[in-house]
Amino acid sequence: MSTELWYTERYEEHGAALSLKVREVLHREQSPYQTIEIFETEHFGTLMTLDGLVMLTDRDNFLYHEMMTHPALFAHPAPKRVLIIGGGDCGTLREVLRHPEVELAEQVELDERVTRVAERFFPLLCERNDDPRSRFHFQDGIAWAENAKPGSYDLIIVDSTDPVGPAAGLFGEEFYAACFRALGEQGVLVAQSESPLLHADLIRQCQRRMQGAGFDSVDTLFFPQFAYPSGWWSATLARKGVERNAFRRKDAEQMQGLQYYHADMQAAAMVAPAFLLPEH
Amino acid sequence: MSTELWYTERYEEHGAALSLKVREVLHREQSPYQTIEIFETEHFGTLMTLDGLVMLTDRDNFLYHEMMTHPALFAHPAPKRVLIIGGGDCGTLREVLRHPEVELAEQVELDERVTRVAERFFPLLCERNDDPRSRFHFQDGIAWAENAKPGSYDLIIVDSTDPVGPAAGLFGEEFYAACFRALGEQGVLVAQSESPLLHADLIRQCQRRMQGAGFDSVDTLFFPQFAYPSGWWSATLARKGVERNAFRRKDAEQMQGLQYYHADMQAAAMVAPAFLLPEH
């Protein structure tokens, strides 16, 4: 029997842990911001961790990346100018650039090394990095949103890590207000908002803060994501000058090549569990 | 620093594992069929395992039990006679007995010890065991379905373990044909059908076999379930003499006390991921 290698992420506050069997460590580096590690797993393809936390695996990242992008893009009548905050692995950027309406996709990621490592180990996620519509800025996303020219984006996607350390500000009302200003008269904001099972209070807070920042309506999207704590994840979507039921269904029906999202998922993903309904 | 105790379930075929931090082992016994263990976890309440596999935890079993029952019960116009195969922890029975239309709920579980242990350690799940409408039969569920008087049930719920060992037959077309015969002119069958991420082929097979057994229409329900492999689970529902879109919405809207299911979840849970759509 040969030695077994397992990567384990402990969800300390929840007394739970996820482990993935590893064939080998492909890469390990200390960037100016964090430890970036790449593993070849036995059954989930390549795995990236940042400071020991799973960011993505080949096998299941389609769930997160499709749900962070397509519902928001199809909720906007004409999403031409897109800002991605975080998203260093470029999986979100790839999904955004599937949309022919998009004319500019700017990605503002603090840690350039995440993107460079993704280019090497997740070539599929980075296959559209050379698209002439994409722009990369390796700097602080909060400052970028605060300094953005008012009305300069149609869609802002916050593809961040957990609300600790540098990412904590990405969950605050001031940041949402900056996004509100940076969006045009018709704008959509979508932000990853953690696990419904483990972080229901954070989701409620996120909804309240987006409303407080001036958005007309807010809905949370629910979807599975094995590699994240509890296997159940969410993104919260806020609309400015866009009807709550706005949805370009025909365009969604024509989108090809997706593994999870399709037109009928738009409404289905917004059905909250009973414990997160407002009247509950 | 005190010693830490962790329970770990390895999903060997998938090179993954889930661990829960444990305070103490509350109970351990060898029944005629399996090893039954009860743990007090740090953050998920009481945990039951059978032969080392998670059956349920206090904290997240509502997801599975609500989704194994309410969509099927509300899809039937008048579910009076219900058969539960498996379901020894009685969580499914409890949900079934929330429905005032139900006149008889027969539970056929192979291992009486599972039910006795649940009565001791999961009193909430067993709170309706004394309901005059409930009947317990501790015997083989496959034989029970085969020998049932034709047309004797309105609803059959297969709340089984994984398709290995004694439960393997519960995933076969012969068993589904026996259920078809045991159902009345209007009948609904629902069976747990494993993880969409890890067992997509099994879900497709289950759908085909239910169609093959004579059912008019088949839909799979998708829902989160942290404690089961991948955190994403399914149940497959088949209708006999019942319209595909049949749904007692008003009754569903009046159901109180649920944590996950509500009327809008009926259709939302039946929206399959793109990779499981028939045309994919």
XYZ file of C-alpha atoms in Angstrom:
560
model
C 0.000 0.000 0.000
C 1.473 3.310 -1.050
C 1.341 6.501 0.961
C -1.894 8.455 0.585
C -1.852 12.214 0.305
C -4.955 14.188 1.250
C -5.619 17.900 1.184
C -7.994 18.929 3.989
C -9.783 22.211 4.530
C -11.220 22.604 7.996
C -14.271 24.798 8.476
C -13.194 25.516 12.056
C -16.266 27.486 13.150
C -18.527 24.705 11.928
C -16.596 21.666 13.132
C -16.476 20.233 9.623
C -13.820 19.492 7.029
C -13.574 18.580 3.358
C -10.734 16.434 2.064
C -9.614 15.657 -1.461
C -7.194 12.909 -2.348
C -4.085 14.313 -3.973
C -1.652 12.757 -6.462
C 0.948 15.455 -6.220
C 1.726 19.030 -5.327
C 2.186 20.812 -8.636
C 3.091 24.275 -7.406
C 3.494 26.316 -4.237
C 4.435 29.955 -3.902
C 4.163 32.842 -1.517
C 2.821 35.879 -3.367
C 2.913 39.343 -1.765
C -0.614 38.619 -0.498
C -1.027 34.911 0.153
C 0.162 31.347 -0.283
C -0.927 29.945 -3.637
C -0.925 26.160 -3.987
C -1.820 23.908 -6.897
C -2.508 20.191 -6.458
C -3.319 17.408 -8.852
C -6.187 15.555 -7.198
C -7.213 11.979 -7.818
C -10.774 12.686 -9.030
C -11.343 16.444 -9.160
C -8.611 17.475 -11.577
C -6.445 20.424 -10.655
C -7.109 22.171 -7.342
C -6.106 25.730 -6.382
C -5.963 26.857 -2.774
C -5.191 30.296 -1.339
C -3.889 30.311 2.226
C -5.128 26.739 2.537
C -8.717 27.445 1.394
C -10.157 25.804 -1.735
C -10.648 28.291 -4.540
C -11.582 25.865 -7.277
C -11.228 22.444 -8.804
C -11.434 21.525 -12.482
C -14.399 19.257 -11.889
C -16.915 21.468 -10.144
C -15.966 25.125 -10.742
C -18.514 25.342 -13.578
C -21.266 25.569 -10.961
C -19.873 28.688 -9.322
C -18.628 30.438 -12.445
C -21.811 29.938 -14.443
C -24.013 31.110 -11.576
C -21.850 34.157 -10.783
C -22.306 35.424 -14.321
C -25.164 34.305 -16.557
C -28.155 35.135 -14.299
C -26.818 38.674 -13.837
C -25.901 39.150 -17.507
C -29.317 37.964 -18.690
C -31.056 40.151 -16.067
C -29.558 43.281 -17.680
C -31.121 44.566 -20.925
C -27.745 45.344 -22.552
C -24.650 44.508 -20.500
C -21.851 46.155 -22.463
C -19.385 47.271 -19.788
C -18.593 44.688 -17.115
C -16.389 45.061 -14.037
C -15.140 41.948 -12.250
C -13.692 42.517 -8.784
C -11.498 39.612 -7.699
C -11.928 36.635 -9.986
C -8.195 36.100 -10.396
C -8.613 32.565 -11.731
C -10.376 34.065 -14.783
C -13.257 31.551 -14.777
C -15.772 34.365 -14.271
C -14.149 36.410 -17.042
C -14.446 33.459 -19.410
C -18.193 33.160 -18.761
C -18.709 36.936 -19.147
C -16.971 36.886 -22.529
C -19.352 34.222 -23.834
C -21.872 37.073 -24.129
C -21.637 38.855 -27.481
C -23.222 42.021 -26.042
C -20.215 42.581 -23.774
C -17.848 45.169 -25.225
C -15.499 45.583 -22.264
C -14.703 43.244 -19.356
C -12.368 44.792 -16.812
C -10.964 42.524 -14.134
C -9.569 44.120 -10.992
C -7.708 41.510 -8.958
C -5.372 42.378 -6.108
C -2.933 39.534 -6.637
C -1.475 39.250 -10.126
C 0.195 35.973 -9.166
C -3.215 34.246 -8.882
C -3.907 35.073 -12.499
C -0.441 34.064 -13.692
C -0.683 30.745 -11.857
C -4.208 30.182 -13.258
C -2.899 30.819 -16.777
C -0.416 28.026 -16.255
C -2.565 25.447 -14.426
C -6.141 26.283 -15.530
C -5.677 27.058 -19.242
C -9.361 26.358 -19.974
C -10.525 29.043 -17.539
C -8.054 31.474 -19.072
C -8.841 30.662 -22.702
C -10.444 34.069 -23.268
C -7.814 36.172 -21.468
C -6.510 37.378 -24.829
C -9.958 38.420 -25.993
C -9.620 42.053 -27.164
C -12.543 42.985 -24.893
C -10.689 42.010 -21.687
C -8.584 44.340 -19.522
C -6.590 43.349 -16.448
C -5.821 45.672 -13.546
C -3.887 44.219 -10.644
C -4.923 46.466 -7.805
C -7.408 46.928 -4.974
C -10.986 46.398 -6.110
C -12.570 48.541 -3.400
C -10.520 51.586 -4.364
C -11.249 50.883 -8.022
C -15.009 50.917 -7.415
C -14.775 54.073 -5.287
C -12.769 55.908 -7.925
C -14.746 54.673 -10.921
C -16.427 57.329 -13.036
C -20.130 57.384 -12.047
C -22.272 55.386 -14.436
C -19.317 53.703 -16.106
C -20.445 50.043 -15.819
C -23.559 48.043 -16.648
C -22.640 45.066 -14.508
C -20.350 44.586 -11.509
C -19.439 41.072 -10.384
C -17.810 40.625 -6.982
C -15.967 37.303 -7.205
C -14.225 37.539 -3.863
C -12.847 35.273 -1.178
C -14.478 34.960 2.251
C -15.322 38.111 4.244
C -12.087 38.121 6.249
C -8.859 40.063 5.728
C -8.664 42.233 2.599
C -11.976 40.879 1.256
C -14.013 41.969 4.320
C -14.634 45.428 2.857
C -16.225 43.826 -0.199
C -19.203 42.885 2.005
C -19.807 46.391 3.416
C -22.539 48.912 2.597
C -19.981 51.590 1.643
C -18.595 49.312 -1.021
C -22.083 48.509 -2.333
C -22.798 52.263 -2.453
C -19.625 52.757 -4.512
C -20.834 50.027 -6.882
C -24.237 51.721 -7.090
C -22.575 54.975 -8.194
C -20.284 53.212 -10.647
C -23.261 51.545 -12.341
C -25.218 53.270 -15.108
C -28.915 54.156 -14.968
C -29.577 50.504 -15.603
C -27.151 48.378 -13.653
C -26.791 45.012 -11.963
C -24.489 44.042 -9.099
C -23.854 40.425 -8.162
C -21.632 39.271 -5.298
C -20.782 35.863 -3.945
C -22.500 35.580 -0.557
C -21.309 32.339 1.066
C -23.222 29.259 2.250
C -26.979 29.381 2.951
C -26.573 26.602 5.514
C -23.587 28.047 7.372
C -23.868 31.804 6.752
C -27.587 32.639 6.554
C -27.028 35.790 8.625
C -24.384 37.011 6.204
C -26.806 36.542 3.299
C -29.523 38.528 5.099
C -26.971 41.242 5.924
C -25.791 41.353 2.334
C -29.394 41.755 1.113
C -30.075 44.556 3.626
C -26.861 46.389 2.804
C -27.511 46.293 -0.951
C -31.013 47.669 -0.345
C -29.461 50.271 1.975
C -27.021 51.287 -0.754
C -29.950 52.301 -2.959
C -30.648 49.271 -5.159
C -34.293 48.796 -6.222
C -34.500 45.045 -5.678
C -32.311 42.247 -4.377
C -32.470 38.481 -4.917
C -30.161 35.728 -3.802
C -29.211 32.920 -6.185
C -28.750 29.443 -4.688
C -26.640 26.707 -6.243
C -24.577 23.638 -5.369
C -20.789 23.947 -5.100
C -19.136 20.874 -3.668
C -15.707 22.349 -3.050
C -17.017 25.219 -0.882
C -18.116 24.814 2.742
C -21.384 22.814 3.028
C -21.575 22.163 -0.736
C -24.327 24.783 -1.051
C -23.482 28.312 -2.107
C -25.073 31.636 -2.993
C -24.641 34.866 -4.887
C -26.691 37.973 -4.174
C -27.901 40.096 -7.071
C -29.066 43.723 -6.853
C -30.783 45.784 -9.555
C -30.631 49.537 -10.238
C -33.191 50.843 -12.728
C -33.924 47.287 -13.896
C -37.265 45.538 -13.348
C -37.159 42.684 -10.875
C -38.469 40.210 -13.456
C -36.282 41.496 -16.308
C -34.775 38.524 -18.126
C -33.584 38.157 -21.730
C -35.012 34.658 -22.044
C -34.457 34.280 -25.776
C -30.788 35.120 -25.451
C -30.454 32.719 -22.529
C -32.063 29.962 -24.598
C -29.480 30.474 -27.309
C -26.422 30.258 -25.027
C -24.432 27.139 -25.837
C -21.790 25.126 -24.015
C -22.895 25.493 -20.399
C -23.017 22.621 -17.922
C -25.312 23.954 -15.178
C -27.097 27.164 -16.157
C -29.893 27.300 -18.742
C -32.894 29.568 -19.229
C -35.150 27.765 -16.749
C -32.481 28.063 -14.044
C -32.861 31.871 -13.979
C -36.036 31.833 -11.873
C -35.413 28.473 -10.192
C -32.116 29.582 -8.653
C -33.835 32.602 -7.072
C -36.268 30.472 -5.076
C -34.966 30.800 -1.529
C -35.158 28.044 1.084
C -38.059 28.631 3.487
C -35.689 29.677 6.278
C -34.461 32.605 4.168
C -37.862 33.882 3.041
C -38.612 37.401 4.324
C -41.739 36.293 6.183
C -40.019 33.360 7.879
C -4.790 21.574 23.826
C -7.211 18.703 24.298
C -7.523 15.732 22.004
C -9.730 16.306 18.978
C -12.120 13.642 17.783
C -13.274 13.669 14.168
C -15.646 11.373 12.322
C -14.639 10.981 8.681
C -16.557 9.431 5.806
C -14.446 8.720 2.763
C -16.080 8.731 -0.657
C -13.459 6.279 -1.913
C -14.499 6.221 -5.574
C -14.367 10.002 -5.701
C -11.213 10.654 -3.700
C -13.073 12.899 -1.295
C -14.017 12.850 2.375
C -16.272 14.701 4.782
C -15.354 15.092 8.437
C -17.362 16.287 11.387
C -15.885 17.214 14.740
C -17.211 14.969 17.463
C -17.665 15.601 21.201
C -18.422 12.030 22.109
C -19.592 8.648 20.973
C -23.103 8.275 22.368
C -23.933 4.785 21.177
C -22.550 1.930 19.122
C -24.181 -1.396 18.350
C -24.067 -4.218 15.873
C -27.581 -4.993 14.677
C -28.331 -8.136 12.647
C -27.771 -6.020 9.529
C -25.211 -3.316 10.222
C -23.204 -1.248 12.684
C -25.260 1.619 14.055
C -23.338 4.499 15.623
C -24.511 7.721 17.234
C -22.182 10.672 17.838
C -22.622 14.040 19.438
C -20.947 16.446 17.034
C -19.596 19.882 17.860
C -21.797 21.875 15.461
C -24.230 19.515 13.712
C -26.052 18.058 16.694
C -26.510 14.313 16.830
C -25.110 12.216 13.979
C -26.194 8.702 12.977
C -24.008 6.482 10.829
C -24.696 3.001 9.430
C -21.619 0.942 8.616
C -19.600 4.159 8.794
C -21.767 6.137 6.343
C -23.605 9.298 7.403
C -27.355 8.788 7.573
C -28.298 12.098 9.122
C -27.409 14.945 11.429
C -29.782 17.071 13.481
C -28.721 20.239 11.696
C -29.253 19.450 8.045
C -31.616 16.458 7.761
C -34.565 18.813 7.141
C -33.324 19.283 3.588
C -33.519 15.610 2.690
C -36.667 14.746 4.632
C -38.705 17.696 3.360
C -37.670 17.074 -0.251
C -38.307 13.317 -0.084
C -41.912 13.937 0.923
C -43.683 17.240 0.242
C -43.126 17.545 -3.542
C -44.514 14.017 -4.034
C -47.408 14.463 -1.601
C -48.472 17.743 -3.215
C -48.125 16.217 -6.705
C -50.826 13.644 -5.862
C -54.465 14.802 -5.867
C -55.380 12.855 -2.693
C -52.525 10.921 -1.050
C -54.335 8.811 1.520
C -52.314 5.576 1.656
C -48.549 6.030 1.862
C -45.841 3.366 1.842
C -42.341 4.261 3.042
C -39.625 1.748 2.187
C -36.580 2.198 4.390
C -36.720 5.450 6.317
C -35.824 3.818 9.622
C -34.911 7.127 11.273
C -38.591 8.152 10.916
C -37.819 11.663 9.589
C -39.662 10.898 6.356
C -42.616 9.477 8.288
C -42.820 12.652 10.363
C -43.048 14.811 7.216
C -45.662 12.510 5.633
C -47.837 12.748 8.739
C -47.886 16.556 8.530
C -50.387 16.048 5.683
C -53.980 15.817 6.948
C -55.077 13.898 3.813
C -52.900 10.934 4.783
C -54.960 8.188 6.410
C -52.327 5.455 6.574
C -48.514 5.647 6.557
C -46.865 2.234 6.486
C -43.139 2.120 7.042
C -41.283 -1.015 5.936
C -37.737 -0.917 7.282
C -35.466 -3.944 7.330
C -33.637 -3.113 10.536
C -35.837 -2.489 13.563
C -32.791 -1.407 15.570
C -32.379 1.710 13.401
C -35.847 2.831 14.398
C -35.351 1.982 18.078
C -32.052 3.866 18.172
C -33.667 6.836 16.366
C -36.469 6.898 18.939
C -33.836 7.290 21.634
C -31.447 9.740 19.961
C -33.638 11.618 17.443
C -36.862 12.140 19.404
C -37.902 15.056 17.189
C -37.860 12.898 14.053
C -39.875 10.246 15.879
C -42.410 12.618 17.416
C -45.204 11.273 15.212
C -44.390 7.569 15.574
C -47.396 7.148 17.866
C -49.738 8.806 15.399
C -52.678 6.393 14.950
C -52.163 6.586 11.163
C -48.654 5.063 11.316
C -47.796 1.348 10.991
C -44.357 -0.195 11.338
C -43.263 -3.389 9.580
C -39.697 -4.507 10.129
C -39.029 -6.569 7.042
C -37.699 -6.507 3.499
C -39.150 -3.634 1.488
C -38.656 -5.250 -1.917
C -40.683 -8.316 -0.937
C -43.304 -6.038 0.634
C -43.750 -4.101 -2.629
C -43.855 -7.314 -4.686
C -46.494 -8.853 -2.439
C -48.591 -5.728 -1.984
C -52.170 -5.905 -3.185
C -52.339 -4.149 -6.574
C -53.562 -0.588 -6.289
C -53.153 -0.469 -2.529
C -51.100 2.741 -2.207
C -51.336 6.308 -3.473
C -47.727 7.183 -2.774
C -44.557 5.110 -2.356
C -41.421 6.727 -0.941
C -38.128 4.866 -1.259
C -35.931 6.300 1.488
C -33.047 3.904 1.048
C -29.309 3.779 1.559
C -26.851 3.709 -1.359
C -27.340 1.169 -4.183
C -25.008 -1.439 -2.704
C -25.755 -4.530 -0.622
C -29.395 -5.105 0.340
C -30.460 -1.705 -1.055
C -29.200 -2.422 -4.604
C -32.493 -4.071 -5.590
C -34.324 -0.845 -4.688
C -32.784 0.764 -7.782
C -33.875 -1.945 -10.267
C -36.634 -1.899 -12.876
C -38.299 -4.986 -11.382
C -38.715 -3.167 -8.099
C -40.110 -0.082 -9.853
C -42.565 -2.370 -11.714
C -43.683 -3.821 -8.367
C -44.231 -0.268 -7.094
C -46.202 0.558 -10.257
C -48.544 -2.379 -9.586
C -48.871 -1.534 -5.897
C -49.946 2.030 -6.731
C -53.570 2.914 -7.460
C -54.865 4.369 -10.716
C -53.406 7.640 -9.572
C -50.081 7.061 -7.917
C -46.720 8.700 -7.279
C -43.384 7.028 -6.612
C -40.385 8.953 -5.278
C -36.962 7.462 -4.603
C -33.716 8.980 -3.407
C -31.336 8.947 -6.364
C -27.911 10.003 -5.074
C -25.662 12.938 -6.061
C -26.101 14.766 -9.387
C -22.399 15.628 -9.379
C -21.075 12.169 -8.534
C -23.809 9.837 -9.812
C -25.340 11.453 -12.902
C -25.418 8.081 -14.673
C -27.375 6.533 -11.831
C -29.951 9.343 -12.042
C -30.352 8.816 -15.804
C -30.667 5.058 -15.235
C -33.247 5.584 -12.511
C -35.289 7.840 -14.832
C -35.126 5.289 -17.674
C -36.055 2.379 -15.423
C -39.068 4.188 -13.971
C -40.252 5.003 -17.499
C -39.577 1.378 -18.421
C -41.704 0.187 -15.505
C -44.709 1.970 -17.000
C -44.832 5.366 -15.320
C -46.262 8.215 -17.426
C -43.718 10.879 -16.515
C -40.563 11.177 -14.452
C -38.827 14.200 -12.934
C -35.810 14.455 -10.706
C -35.795 16.817 -7.722
C -32.492 18.526 -6.872
C -31.612 19.879 -3.439
C -28.654 20.593 -1.161
C -27.702 18.075 1.524
C -24.403 18.823 3.209
C -23.968 15.524 5.017
C -24.257 13.410 1.857
C -21.463 13.030 -0.714
C -20.864 16.266 -2.678
C -23.466 18.228 -0.662
C -25.886 18.036 -3.599
C -28.558 15.362 -3.673
C -31.561 14.177 -5.688
C -34.817 12.273 -5.552
C -36.552 10.943 -8.646
C -40.330 11.153 -8.872
C -42.547 9.113 -11.205
C -46.256 9.599 -11.898
C -48.924 7.020 -12.784
C -52.241 8.457 -13.979
C -51.275 11.886 -12.658
C -50.623 14.912 -14.904
C -47.028 16.029 -15.051
C -47.907 19.539 -13.850
C -50.346 18.365 -11.146
C -49.670 20.316 -7.968
C -51.972 21.190 -5.051
C -50.510 24.684 -4.726
C -53.083 25.996 -2.246
C -52.424 23.132 0.133
C -48.675 23.631 -0.226
C -49.061 27.314 0.588
C -50.854 26.418 3.808
C -48.206 23.987 5.074
C -46.545 25.386 8.184
C -43.342 24.661 10.041
C -41.005 23.723 7.190
C -37.443 24.983 6.884
C -36.642 24.348 3.198
C -39.697 23.413 1.136
C -42.454 25.877 0.241
C -44.881 26.134 -2.665
C -42.437 27.861 -5.038
C -39.872 25.118 -4.463
C -42.129 22.538 -6.183
C -41.237 23.648 -9.716
C -37.826 25.118 -8.871
C -36.478 21.834 -7.508
C -37.420 20.050 -10.743
C -35.213 22.288 -12.891
C -32.330 20.013 -13.815
C -28.760 21.172 -14.303
C -27.921 21.563 -18.000
C -25.787 18.419 -17.975
C -28.829 16.337 -16.997
C -31.262 17.795 -19.537
C -32.495 15.202 -22.057
C -31.163 17.155 -25.052
C -27.721 17.669 -23.519
